[in-house]
Structures are given as C-alpha cells and as structure tokens.
Amino acid sequence: MSPSQDPPQPLTESDFMRLFVKHELALRAFARSMLPHWNAVDDAIQEASVTMWQKFSQLDGEDGFLPWAKVILRFKCLSAVTGLRRDGRLLSDEVLKQIADEAEAIETERVAEIRSALQECLTKFPPPHQELLMAPYQSGGEVTRLAESGGKTVNAFYKLLGRLRQKLADCVQQRLQMEAN
C-alpha cells in the first residue's frame, strides 16, 4: 500500500445487512440446490445468517461476501441434510456435493449475466428515474428525500418506484432472453 492510500475501512453491521439482503436470493437458490424443501432452506439460511453475523469481522471486503457466505451456508445445509437423512429420502453426500458445485458454477455465471443486463437496462432510464430505482438501496431514507425534493408524497414515489421496477425487470428479462437465443 502506498503512503497516499488510506487503509480499507472495516466493514460495519449495516454493511453486513446490505450485503446479506443483496445476496439473499442467490443464497436461497444455492441452499435449495442441496435441500429437499423450502422449510429446510429457511432453517439453513437462518442458522447461516447467525454464523455469518458472528464471523463477519473475518471478512476482508465486500467483494468476497457471496463466496464466503456460500461456504458457511454449505456447511449449514450439509448439517441439515444429516438431520433429514433420518427420513431416508435424501441423496448421498457425494451427489449433494456435486449438485452444489454445479449450482455454484452456474449461479456465478448467471449472476454475471443478470448484472450485465441490469446495468444496460438501467442506462435506458433518465437520471431521475435511475436515482429513484437506486434510492431504496441507499442508507437514510433516500425515497423520502426524493419525494420531498420533488414535491410529491412518499406513497406516490413508491408507486412510481413499483412501476419503474417492473419496467426494469421486463427489460432485464428481455435482454436475458435475447442473449439465450
């Protein structure tokens, strides 16, 4: 590190919450690839989130969150599988490991495709709409601030946000379908 660079700031509790919420769907999909039903996924996610929270200070940076979280979640899923195995309706550990490895590889590629489509679609919106779409992911009541500065009610902004999100989702879906063909 050169003397002019500041040392990286440690991640905070709000960073953990933001990263966990950002990656929760990917984590759920990953857990579902190993577990036979959604109740087991919910339990594994809950247990993994507690462990992640306790060990969050060990994480070096935001970029490593998802792989780090998947390692923790994988162990929780394998533990859940051991408990569920008593029912005698689960696959072997080797098969589950192979499924998890394949799901992780596919998911990483798919996430990159979705991010690319999302970035491309976001650029099609005018800057005020881009700001509104990103506002819920900012800290400190950005939607409220935007509503007040625009002279509208917060409720009106959330309705507009819902319509913009739908347009964004449609655009992303369309881009992904075009790439698949």
Coordinates of N, CA, C and O in Angstrom, one line a residue:
M1 N 0.9 -1.2 0.0 CA 0.0 0.0 0.0 C 0.9 1.2 0.0 O 1.8 1.3 0.8
S2 N 0.6 2.2 -0.9 CA 1.4 3.4 -0.9 C 1.0 4.3 0.2 O -0.1 4.2 0.7
P3 N 1.9 5.2 0.6 CA 1.5 6.1 1.7 C 0.3 7.0 1.4 O -0.3 7.5 2.3
S4 N 0.0 7.3 0.2 CA -1.1 8.1 -0.2 C -2.5 7.4 -0.1 O -3.5 8.0 -0.1
Q5 N -2.4 6.1 0.0 CA -3.7 5.3 0.1 C -4.1 5.1 1.5 O -3.3 4.8 2.4
D6 N -5.4 5.3 1.8 CA -5.9 5.1 3.1 C -6.1 3.6 3.3 O -6.5 2.9 2.3
P7 N -5.9 3.1 4.5 CA -6.2 1.7 4.7 C -7.7 1.4 4.5 O -8.5 2.3 4.8
P8 N -8.1 0.2 4.1 CA -9.5 0.0 3.9 C -10.3 0.0 5.2 O -9.7 -0.3 6.3
Q9 N -11.5 0.6 5.2 CA -12.3 0.7 6.4 C -12.9 -0.6 6.7 O -13.3 -1.4 5.8
P10 N -12.9 -0.9 8.0 CA -13.6 -2.2 8.4 C -15.1 -2.2 8.0 O -15.7 -1.1 8.0
L11 N -15.6 -3.4 7.7 CA -17.0 -3.5 7.4 C -17.8 -3.3 8.6 O -17.5 -3.8 9.7
T12 N -19.0 -2.7 8.5 CA -19.9 -2.4 9.6 C -21.1 -3.3 9.6 O -21.3 -4.1 8.7
E13 N -21.8 -3.2 10.7 CA -23.1 -4.0 10.8 C -24.0 -3.7 9.7 O -24.7 -4.6 9.1
S14 N -24.1 -2.4 9.3 CA -25.0 -2.0 8.2 C -24.5 -2.6 6.9 O -25.3 -2.9 6.0
D15 N -23.2 -2.7 6.7 CA -22.6 -3.3 5.5 C -23.0 -4.8 5.5 O -23.4 -5.3 4.4
F16 N -23.0 -5.5 6.6 CA -23.5 -6.9 6.7 C -24.9 -7.0 6.2 O -25.2 -7.8 5.3
M17 N -25.8 -6.2 6.7 CA -27.2 -6.2 6.4 C -27.4 -5.9 4.9 O -28.2 -6.6 4.2
R18 N -26.7 -4.9 4.4 CA -26.9 -4.6 3.0 C -26.4 -5.7 2.1 O -27.1 -6.1 1.1
L19 N -25.3 -6.3 2.4 CA -24.7 -7.4 1.6 C -25.6 -8.7 1.7 O -25.8 -9.4 0.7
F20 N -26.1 -9.0 2.9 CA -26.9 -10.1 3.1 C -28.2 -10.0 2.3 O -28.6 -10.9 1.6
V21 N -28.8 -8.9 2.4 CA -30.1 -8.6 1.7 C -29.8 -8.7 0.2 O -30.6 -9.3 -0.6
K22 N -28.7 -8.1 -0.3 CA -28.4 -8.1 -1.7 C -28.2 -9.5 -2.2 O -28.6 -9.8 -3.4
H23 N -27.6 -10.4 -1.4 CA -27.3 -11.7 -1.9 C -28.2 -12.8 -1.4 O -28.0 -14.0 -1.7
E24 N -29.3 -12.4 -0.7 CA -30.2 -13.4 -0.1 C -30.8 -14.4 -1.1 O -30.8 -15.6 -0.9
L25 N -31.3 -13.9 -2.2 CA -31.9 -14.7 -3.2 C -30.9 -15.7 -3.8 O -31.2 -16.9 -4.0
A26 N -29.7 -15.3 -4.0 CA -28.6 -16.2 -4.5 C -28.3 -17.3 -3.5 O -28.1 -18.5 -3.8
L27 N -28.3 -16.9 -2.2 CA -28.0 -17.8 -1.1 C -29.2 -18.8 -1.0 O -28.9 -20.0 -0.8
R28 N -30.4 -18.4 -1.1 CA -31.5 -19.3 -1.1 C -31.5 -20.3 -2.2 O -31.8 -21.5 -2.0
A29 N -31.2 -19.8 -3.4 CA -31.1 -20.7 -4.6 C -30.0 -21.7 -4.4 O -30.2 -22.9 -4.7
F30 N -28.9 -21.3 -3.8 CA -27.8 -22.2 -3.5 C -28.2 -23.3 -2.5 O -28.0 -24.5 -2.7
A31 N -28.9 -22.8 -1.4 CA -29.3 -23.8 -0.4 C -30.4 -24.7 -1.0 O -30.4 -25.9 -0.7
R32 N -31.2 -24.2 -1.8 CA -32.3 -25.1 -2.4 C -31.7 -26.2 -3.3 O -32.3 -27.2 -3.5
S33 N -30.6 -25.9 -3.9 CA -29.9 -26.9 -4.7 C -29.5 -28.1 -3.9 O -29.3 -29.2 -4.4
M34 N -29.4 -28.0 -2.6 CA -28.9 -29.0 -1.7 C -30.0 -29.6 -0.8 O -29.9 -30.7 -0.3
L35 N -31.0 -28.8 -0.6 CA -32.1 -29.2 0.4 C -33.4 -29.6 -0.3 O -33.7 -28.9 -1.3
P36 N -34.1 -30.5 0.3 CA -35.3 -31.0 -0.4 C -36.6 -30.2 -0.4 O -37.5 -30.4 -1.2
H37 N -36.6 -29.2 0.5 CA -37.8 -28.4 0.6 C -37.5 -27.0 1.2 O -36.4 -26.8 1.8
W38 N -38.4 -26.1 1.0 CA -38.2 -24.7 1.3 C -38.1 -24.4 2.8 O -37.4 -23.5 3.3
N39 N -38.8 -25.3 3.6 CA -38.7 -25.1 5.1 C -37.2 -25.4 5.5 O -36.7 -24.7 6.4
A40 N -36.6 -26.4 5.0 CA -35.2 -26.7 5.3 C -34.3 -25.5 4.9 O -33.4 -25.2 5.5
V41 N -34.6 -24.9 3.7 CA -33.8 -23.8 3.2 C -34.0 -22.6 4.2 O -33.0 -22.0 4.6
D42 N -35.2 -22.3 4.6 CA -35.4 -21.2 5.6 C -34.6 -21.5 6.8 O -33.9 -20.5 7.4
D43 N -34.6 -22.7 7.4 CA -33.9 -23.0 8.6 C -32.4 -22.9 8.4 O -31.7 -22.3 9.2
A44 N -31.9 -23.4 7.2 CA -30.4 -23.3 7.0 C -30.0 -21.8 6.8 O -28.9 -21.4 7.3
I45 N -30.8 -21.0 6.1 CA -30.5 -19.6 5.9 C -30.5 -18.9 7.3 O -29.6 -18.1 7.5
Q46 N -31.4 -19.2 8.1 CA -31.5 -18.6 9.4 C -30.2 -18.9 10.2 O -29.6 -18.0 10.8
E47 N -29.9 -20.2 10.3 CA -28.7 -20.6 11.0 C -27.4 -20.0 10.4 O -26.5 -19.6 11.1
A48 N -27.3 -20.0 9.1 CA -26.1 -19.5 8.4 C -26.0 -18.0 8.7 O -24.9 -17.5 8.9
S49 N -27.1 -17.3 8.7 CA -27.1 -15.8 8.9 C -26.5 -15.5 10.3 O -25.8 -14.5 10.4
V50 N -26.9 -16.3 11.3 CA -26.4 -16.1 12.6 C -24.9 -16.3 12.6 O -24.1 -15.5 13.2
T51 N -24.4 -17.3 12.0 CA -23.0 -17.6 11.9 C -22.2 -16.5 11.2 O -21.2 -16.1 11.6
M52 N -22.8 -16.1 10.0 CA -22.2 -15.0 9.2 C -22.1 -13.8 10.1 O -21.1 -13.1 10.0
W53 N -23.1 -13.4 10.8 CA -23.1 -12.2 11.7 C -22.0 -12.3 12.7 O -21.3 -11.4 12.9
Q54 N -21.9 -13.5 13.3 CA -20.8 -13.7 14.3 C -19.4 -13.6 13.7 O -18.5 -13.2 14.4
K55 N -19.2 -14.1 12.5 CA -17.9 -14.1 11.9 C -17.7 -13.0 10.9 O -16.7 -13.0 10.2
F56 N -18.6 -12.1 10.8 CA -18.5 -11.0 9.8 C -17.2 -10.2 9.8 O -16.6 -9.8 8.8
S57 N -16.6 -10.1 11.0 CA -15.4 -9.3 11.2 C -14.2 -10.0 10.5 O -13.2 -9.4 10.2
Q58 N -14.3 -11.3 10.2 CA -13.3 -12.0 9.5 C -13.3 -11.8 8.0 O -12.3 -12.1 7.3
L59 N -14.3 -11.2 7.5 CA -14.4 -10.9 6.0 C -13.6 -9.7 5.7 O -13.6 -8.7 6.3
D60 N -12.7 -9.8 4.6 CA -11.8 -8.7 4.3 C -12.5 -7.6 3.5 O -12.1 -6.5 3.6
G61 N -13.4 -8.0 2.6 CA -14.0 -6.9 1.8 C -15.4 -7.4 1.2 O -15.7 -8.6 1.3
E62 N -16.1 -6.4 0.7 CA -17.4 -6.7 0.2 C -17.4 -7.7 -1.0 O -18.3 -8.5 -1.1
D63 N -16.4 -7.6 -1.8 CA -16.4 -8.5 -3.0 C -16.4 -10.0 -2.6 O -16.8 -10.8 -3.4
G64 N -15.8 -10.3 -1.5 CA -15.7 -11.7 -1.1 C -16.9 -12.2 -0.3 O -17.0 -13.3 0.2
F65 N -18.0 -11.4 -0.1 CA -19.1 -11.7 0.7 C -19.8 -13.0 0.2 O -20.0 -13.9 1.0
L66 N -20.2 -13.0 -1.1 CA -21.0 -14.1 -1.5 C -20.3 -15.5 -1.5 O -20.8 -16.4 -0.9
P67 N -19.0 -15.6 -1.9 CA -18.3 -16.9 -1.8 C -18.2 -17.3 -0.3 O -18.3 -18.4 0.0
W68 N -17.9 -16.3 0.5 CA -17.7 -16.6 2.0 C -19.0 -17.0 2.6 O -19.0 -18.0 3.3
A69 N -20.1 -16.4 2.2 CA -21.4 -16.8 2.7 C -21.8 -18.2 2.3 O -22.4 -18.9 3.0
K70 N -21.5 -18.5 1.0 CA -21.8 -19.8 0.5 C -21.1 -20.9 1.2 O -21.6 -22.0 1.4
V71 N -19.9 -20.7 1.6 CA -19.1 -21.7 2.4 C -19.8 -21.9 3.7 O -20.1 -23.1 4.1
I72 N -20.2 -20.9 4.4 CA -20.9 -21.0 5.7 C -22.2 -21.8 5.4 O -22.6 -22.7 6.1
L73 N -23.0 -21.3 4.4 CA -24.3 -21.9 4.1 C -24.2 -23.4 3.7 O -25.0 -24.2 4.1
R74 N -23.1 -23.7 3.0 CA -22.9 -25.1 2.6 C -22.8 -26.0 3.8 O -23.4 -27.0 3.8
F75 N -22.0 -25.6 4.8 CA -21.9 -26.4 6.0 C -23.2 -26.5 6.7 O -23.5 -27.6 7.3
K76 N -24.0 -25.4 6.8 CA -25.3 -25.5 7.4 C -26.2 -26.4 6.7 O -27.0 -27.2 7.3
C77 N -26.2 -26.4 5.4 CA -27.0 -27.3 4.5 C -26.6 -28.7 4.7 O -27.5 -29.6 4.9
L78 N -25.3 -29.0 4.8 CA -24.9 -30.4 5.0 C -25.3 -30.9 6.4 O -25.6 -32.0 6.5
S79 N -25.2 -30.0 7.3 CA -25.7 -30.3 8.7 C -27.2 -30.7 8.7 O -27.7 -31.6 9.3
A80 N -28.0 -29.8 7.9 CA -29.4 -30.1 7.8 C -29.7 -31.4 7.1 O -30.6 -32.1 7.5
V81 N -28.9 -31.7 6.1 CA -29.0 -33.0 5.3 C -28.8 -34.1 6.3 O -29.6 -35.1 6.2
T82 N -27.8 -34.0 7.2 CA -27.6 -35.1 8.1 C -28.8 -35.3 9.0 O -29.2 -36.5 9.2
G83 N -29.4 -34.3 9.4 CA -30.7 -34.4 10.2 C -31.8 -35.0 9.4 O -32.6 -35.8 9.9
L84 N -31.9 -34.6 8.2 CA -33.0 -35.0 7.3 C -32.8 -36.5 6.8 O -33.7 -37.1 6.4
R85 N -31.6 -36.9 6.8 CA -31.2 -38.2 6.3 C -32.0 -39.3 7.1 O -32.2 -40.4 6.6
R86 N -32.3 -39.0 8.3 CA -33.0 -40.0 9.1 C -34.3 -40.4 8.5 O -34.8 -41.5 8.7
D87 N -34.9 -39.5 7.6 CA -36.1 -39.9 6.9 C -35.8 -40.9 5.8 O -36.7 -41.5 5.2
G88 N -34.5 -41.0 5.4 CA -34.1 -42.0 4.3 C -34.5 -41.6 2.9 O -34.5 -42.4 2.0
R89 N -34.8 -40.3 2.7 CA -35.2 -39.8 1.4 C -34.2 -38.8 0.7 O -34.6 -38.1 -0.1
L90 N -33.0 -38.8 1.2 CA -32.0 -37.9 0.6 C -30.9 -38.6 -0.1 O -30.7 -39.7 0.0
L91 N -30.3 -37.8 -1.0 CA -29.2 -38.3 -1.8 C -27.9 -38.4 -1.0 O -27.8 -37.8 0.1
S92 N -27.0 -39.1 -1.6 CA -25.7 -39.3 -0.9 C -25.0 -38.0 -0.8 O -25.2 -37.0 -1.5
D93 N -24.0 -37.9 0.1 CA -23.1 -36.7 0.3 C -22.4 -36.4 -1.0 O -22.3 -35.2 -1.3
E94 N -21.9 -37.4 -1.7 CA -21.2 -37.2 -2.9 C -22.1 -36.5 -4.0 O -21.6 -35.6 -4.7
V95 N -23.3 -37.0 -4.1 CA -24.2 -36.4 -5.1 C -24.6 -35.0 -4.7 O -24.6 -34.1 -5.6
L96 N -24.8 -34.8 -3.4 CA -25.2 -33.4 -3.0 C -24.0 -32.5 -3.2 O -24.2 -31.3 -3.6
K97 N -22.8 -32.9 -3.0 CA -21.6 -32.0 -3.2 C -21.5 -31.7 -4.7 O -21.3 -30.5 -5.0
Q98 N -21.7 -32.7 -5.5 CA -21.6 -32.4 -7.0 C -22.7 -31.4 -7.4 O -22.5 -30.5 -8.2
I99 N -23.9 -31.6 -6.9 CA -25.0 -30.7 -7.2 C -24.7 -29.3 -6.8 O -24.9 -28.3 -7.5
A100 N -24.2 -29.2 -5.5 CA -23.8 -27.9 -5.0 C -22.7 -27.2 -5.8 O -22.8 -26.0 -6.1
D101 N -21.7 -28.0 -6.2 CA -20.6 -27.4 -7.0 C -21.1 -26.9 -8.4 O -20.8 -25.8 -8.8
E102 N -22.0 -27.7 -9.0 CA -22.5 -27.3 -10.3 C -23.5 -26.1 -10.2 O -23.4 -25.2 -11.0
A103 N -24.3 -26.1 -9.1 CA -25.2 -24.9 -8.9 C -24.4 -23.7 -8.7 O -24.8 -22.6 -9.2
E104 N -23.3 -23.8 -7.9 CA -22.5 -22.6 -7.6 C -21.9 -22.1 -8.9 O -21.8 -20.8 -9.2
A105 N -21.3 -22.9 -9.8 CA -20.7 -22.5 -11.0 C -21.8 -21.9 -12.0 O -21.5 -20.8 -12.5
I106 N -22.9 -22.5 -12.1 CA -24.0 -21.9 -13.0 C -24.5 -20.6 -12.4 O -24.7 -19.7 -13.1
E107 N -24.7 -20.6 -11.1 CA -25.2 -19.4 -10.5 C -24.3 -18.2 -10.7 O -24.7 -17.1 -10.9
T108 N -22.9 -18.4 -10.5 CA -22.0 -17.3 -10.6 C -22.0 -16.8 -12.1 O -22.1 -15.5 -12.2
E109 N -22.1 -17.6 -13.1 CA -22.2 -17.2 -14.4 C -23.5 -16.5 -14.7 O -23.6 -15.4 -15.3
R110 N -24.6 -17.0 -14.1 CA -25.9 -16.4 -14.3 C -26.0 -15.0 -13.6 O -26.6 -14.1 -14.2
V111 N -25.4 -14.9 -12.5 CA -25.4 -13.6 -11.8 C -24.7 -12.6 -12.6 O -25.1 -11.4 -12.7
A112 N -23.6 -12.9 -13.2 CA -22.8 -12.0 -14.1 C -23.7 -11.6 -15.3 O -23.7 -10.4 -15.6
E113 N -24.4 -12.5 -15.9 CA -25.3 -12.2 -17.0 C -26.4 -11.2 -16.5 O -26.7 -10.2 -17.2
I114 N -27.0 -11.5 -15.4 CA -28.1 -10.6 -14.9 C -27.6 -9.2 -14.6 O -28.2 -8.2 -14.9
R115 N -26.4 -9.2 -13.9 CA -25.8 -7.9 -13.6 C -25.5 -7.1 -14.9 O -25.8 -5.9 -14.9
S116 N -25.0 -7.7 -15.9 CA -24.7 -7.0 -17.1 C -26.0 -6.5 -17.7 O -26.1 -5.3 -18.2
A117 N -27.1 -7.3 -17.8 CA -28.3 -6.9 -18.3 C -28.9 -5.8 -17.5 O -29.5 -4.8 -18.0
L118 N -28.8 -5.9 -16.2 CA -29.3 -4.8 -15.3 C -28.6 -3.5 -15.5 O -29.3 -2.5 -15.7
Q119 N -27.3 -3.5 -15.6 CA -26.6 -2.3 -15.9 C -27.0 -1.7 -17.2 O -27.2 -0.5 -17.3
E120 N -27.1 -2.5 -18.2 CA -27.5 -2.0 -19.6 C -28.9 -1.4 -19.5 O -29.2 -0.3 -20.1
C121 N -29.8 -2.1 -18.8 CA -31.2 -1.6 -18.8 C -31.3 -0.3 -17.9 O -32.1 0.6 -18.3
L122 N -30.5 -0.2 -16.9 CA -30.6 1.0 -16.0 C -30.2 2.2 -16.8 O -30.7 3.3 -16.6
T123 N -29.3 2.1 -17.8 CA -28.8 3.2 -18.6 C -29.9 3.8 -19.5 O -29.8 4.9 -20.0
K124 N -30.9 3.0 -19.7 CA -32.0 3.4 -20.6 C -33.0 4.3 -19.8 O -33.9 4.9 -20.5
F125 N -32.9 4.4 -18.5 CA -33.8 5.2 -17.7 C -33.2 6.6 -17.6 O -31.9 6.7 -17.5
P126 N -34.0 7.7 -17.5 CA -33.4 9.0 -17.3 C -32.8 9.1 -15.9 O -33.2 8.3 -15.0
P127 N -31.8 9.9 -15.7 CA -31.1 10.0 -14.4 C -32.1 10.1 -13.2 O -31.8 9.4 -12.2
P128 N -33.2 10.9 -13.2 CA -34.0 10.9 -12.0 C -34.7 9.6 -11.7 O -34.8 9.2 -10.5
H129 N -35.0 8.8 -12.7 CA -35.6 7.5 -12.5 C -34.5 6.5 -12.0 O -34.8 5.7 -11.2
Q130 N -33.3 6.7 -12.5 CA -32.2 5.8 -12.1 C -32.0 6.1 -10.6 O -31.8 5.1 -9.8
E131 N -32.0 7.3 -10.2 CA -31.8 7.7 -8.8 C -32.9 7.1 -7.9 O -32.6 6.6 -6.8
L132 N -34.1 7.2 -8.4 CA -35.2 6.6 -7.6 C -35.1 5.1 -7.5 O -35.4 4.5 -6.5
L133 N -34.7 4.4 -8.6 CA -34.6 3.0 -8.6 C -33.5 2.6 -7.6 O -33.6 1.5 -6.9
M134 N -32.5 3.4 -7.4 CA -31.4 3.0 -6.5 C -31.6 3.5 -5.1 O -31.0 3.0 -4.1
A135 N -32.6 4.4 -4.9 CA -32.8 5.0 -3.6 C -33.1 4.0 -2.5 O -32.5 4.2 -1.4
P136 N -33.9 3.0 -2.6 CA -34.1 2.1 -1.5 C -32.9 1.3 -1.0 O -32.8 0.8 0.1
Y137 N -31.8 1.3 -1.9 CA -30.6 0.6 -1.5 C -29.6 1.5 -0.9 O -28.5 1.1 -0.5
Q138 N -29.9 2.8 -0.8 CA -29.0 3.8 -0.2 C -29.4 3.8 1.3 O -30.5 3.4 1.7
S139 N -28.6 4.4 2.1 CA -28.9 4.5 3.5 C -29.6 5.8 3.8 O -29.5 6.8 3.0
G140 N -30.5 5.8 4.8 CA -31.0 7.1 5.3 C -32.2 7.7 4.5 O -32.2 8.9 4.3
G141 N -33.2 6.9 4.2 CA -34.4 7.4 3.7 C -34.3 8.2 2.4 O -34.9 9.3 2.3
E142 N -33.6 7.7 1.4 CA -33.5 8.4 0.1 C -34.8 8.6 -0.6 O -35.0 9.6 -1.2
V143 N -35.7 7.7 -0.5 CA -37.0 7.8 -1.2 C -37.8 9.0 -0.6 O -38.3 9.8 -1.3
T144 N -37.7 9.1 0.7 CA -38.4 10.2 1.4 C -37.8 11.5 1.0 O -38.5 12.5 0.7
R145 N -36.5 11.6 0.9 CA -35.8 12.8 0.5 C -36.1 13.2 -1.0 O -36.4 14.3 -1.3
L146 N -36.2 12.2 -1.8 CA -36.5 12.4 -3.2 C -38.0 12.9 -3.4 O -38.3 13.8 -4.2
A147 N -38.9 12.3 -2.6 CA -40.3 12.7 -2.6 C -40.4 14.2 -2.2 O -41.1 15.0 -2.8
E148 N -39.7 14.5 -1.1 CA -39.8 15.9 -0.6 C -39.2 16.9 -1.5 O -39.8 17.9 -1.8
S149 N -38.1 16.5 -2.1 CA -37.4 17.5 -3.1 C -38.3 17.6 -4.4 O -38.2 18.6 -5.1
G150 N -39.0 16.5 -4.7 CA -39.9 16.6 -5.9 C -41.3 17.1 -5.7 O -42.1 17.2 -6.6
G151 N -41.6 17.4 -4.4 CA -42.9 18.0 -4.1 C -44.0 16.9 -4.2 O -45.1 17.3 -4.4
K152 N -43.7 15.7 -4.0 CA -44.7 14.6 -4.0 C -44.7 13.8 -2.7 O -43.8 13.9 -1.9
T153 N -45.8 13.0 -2.6 CA -45.9 12.2 -1.4 C -44.9 11.0 -1.5 O -44.6 10.6 -2.6
V154 N -44.6 10.5 -0.4 CA -43.7 9.3 -0.4 C -44.5 8.1 -1.0 O -43.9 7.3 -1.8
N155 N -45.8 8.0 -0.7 CA -46.6 7.0 -1.3 C -46.6 7.1 -2.9 O -46.5 6.1 -3.6
A156 N -46.7 8.3 -3.4 CA -46.6 8.5 -4.9 C -45.3 8.0 -5.4 O -45.2 7.4 -6.5
F157 N -44.2 8.3 -4.7 CA -42.9 7.8 -5.2 C -42.8 6.3 -5.1 O -42.1 5.7 -6.0
Y158 N -43.3 5.7 -4.1 CA -43.3 4.2 -4.0 C -44.1 3.6 -5.1 O -43.7 2.6 -5.7
K159 N -45.2 4.2 -5.5 CA -46.0 3.7 -6.6 C -45.2 3.8 -7.9 O -45.1 2.9 -8.8
L160 N -44.5 5.0 -8.1 CA -43.7 5.2 -9.3 C -42.5 4.2 -9.3 O -42.2 3.6 -10.3
L161 N -41.9 4.0 -8.1 CA -40.9 3.0 -8.0 C -41.3 1.6 -8.4 O -40.6 0.9 -9.1
G162 N -42.5 1.3 -8.0 CA -43.0 -0.1 -8.4 C -43.1 -0.2 -9.9 O -42.8 -1.2 -10.5
R163 N -43.7 0.9 -10.5 CA -43.8 0.8 -12.0 C -42.4 0.8 -12.7 O -42.2 0.0 -13.6
L164 N -41.5 1.6 -12.1 CA -40.1 1.6 -12.7 C -39.4 0.2 -12.5 O -38.8 -0.3 -13.4
R165 N -39.6 -0.4 -11.4 CA -39.0 -1.7 -11.1 C -39.6 -2.7 -12.1 O -38.9 -3.6 -12.6
Q166 N -40.9 -2.7 -12.4 CA -41.5 -3.6 -13.3 C -40.9 -3.4 -14.7 O -40.6 -4.4 -15.4
K167 N -40.8 -2.1 -15.1 CA -40.2 -1.9 -16.4 C -38.7 -2.4 -16.5 O -38.3 -2.9 -17.5
L168 N -38.0 -2.2 -15.4 CA -36.6 -2.6 -15.3 C -36.6 -4.2 -15.4 O -35.7 -4.7 -16.1
A169 N -37.4 -4.8 -14.7 CA -37.5 -6.3 -14.7 C -37.8 -6.8 -16.1 O -37.2 -7.8 -16.5
D170 N -38.8 -6.2 -16.7 CA -39.1 -6.6 -18.1 C -37.9 -6.4 -19.0 O -37.7 -7.3 -19.9
C171 N -37.2 -5.3 -18.9 CA -36.1 -5.0 -19.8 C -35.0 -6.1 -19.5 O -34.4 -6.7 -20.5
V172 N -34.7 -6.4 -18.3 CA -33.7 -7.4 -17.9 C -34.1 -8.7 -18.5 O -33.3 -9.5 -19.1
Q173 N -35.3 -9.1 -18.3 CA -35.8 -10.4 -18.8 C -35.7 -10.5 -20.3 O -35.2 -11.5 -20.9
Q174 N -36.0 -9.4 -21.0 CA -35.9 -9.3 -22.4 C -34.4 -9.5 -22.9 O -34.1 -10.2 -23.8
R175 N -33.5 -8.8 -22.2 CA -32.1 -8.9 -22.5 C -31.6 -10.3 -22.3 O -30.8 -10.8 -23.1
L176 N -32.0 -10.9 -21.2 CA -31.5 -12.3 -20.9 C -32.1 -13.3 -22.0 O -31.3 -14.2 -22.4
Q177 N -33.3 -13.1 -22.4 CA -33.8 -13.9 -23.5 C -33.1 -13.7 -24.8 O -32.9 -14.7 -25.5
M178 N -32.8 -12.5 -25.1 CA -32.0 -12.2 -26.3 C -30.7 -12.9 -26.3 O -30.2 -13.4 -27.3
E179 N -30.0 -12.9 -25.1 CA -28.7 -13.5 -25.0 C -28.8 -15.0 -25.1 O -27.8 -15.6 -25.6
A180 N -29.9 -15.6 -24.6 CA -30.0 -17.0 -24.6 C -30.3 -17.5 -26.1 O -30.0 -18.7 -26.3
N181 N -30.8 -16.7 -26.9 CA -31.1 -17.1 -28.3 C -29.9 -17.0 -29.2 O -29.0 -16.6 -29.1

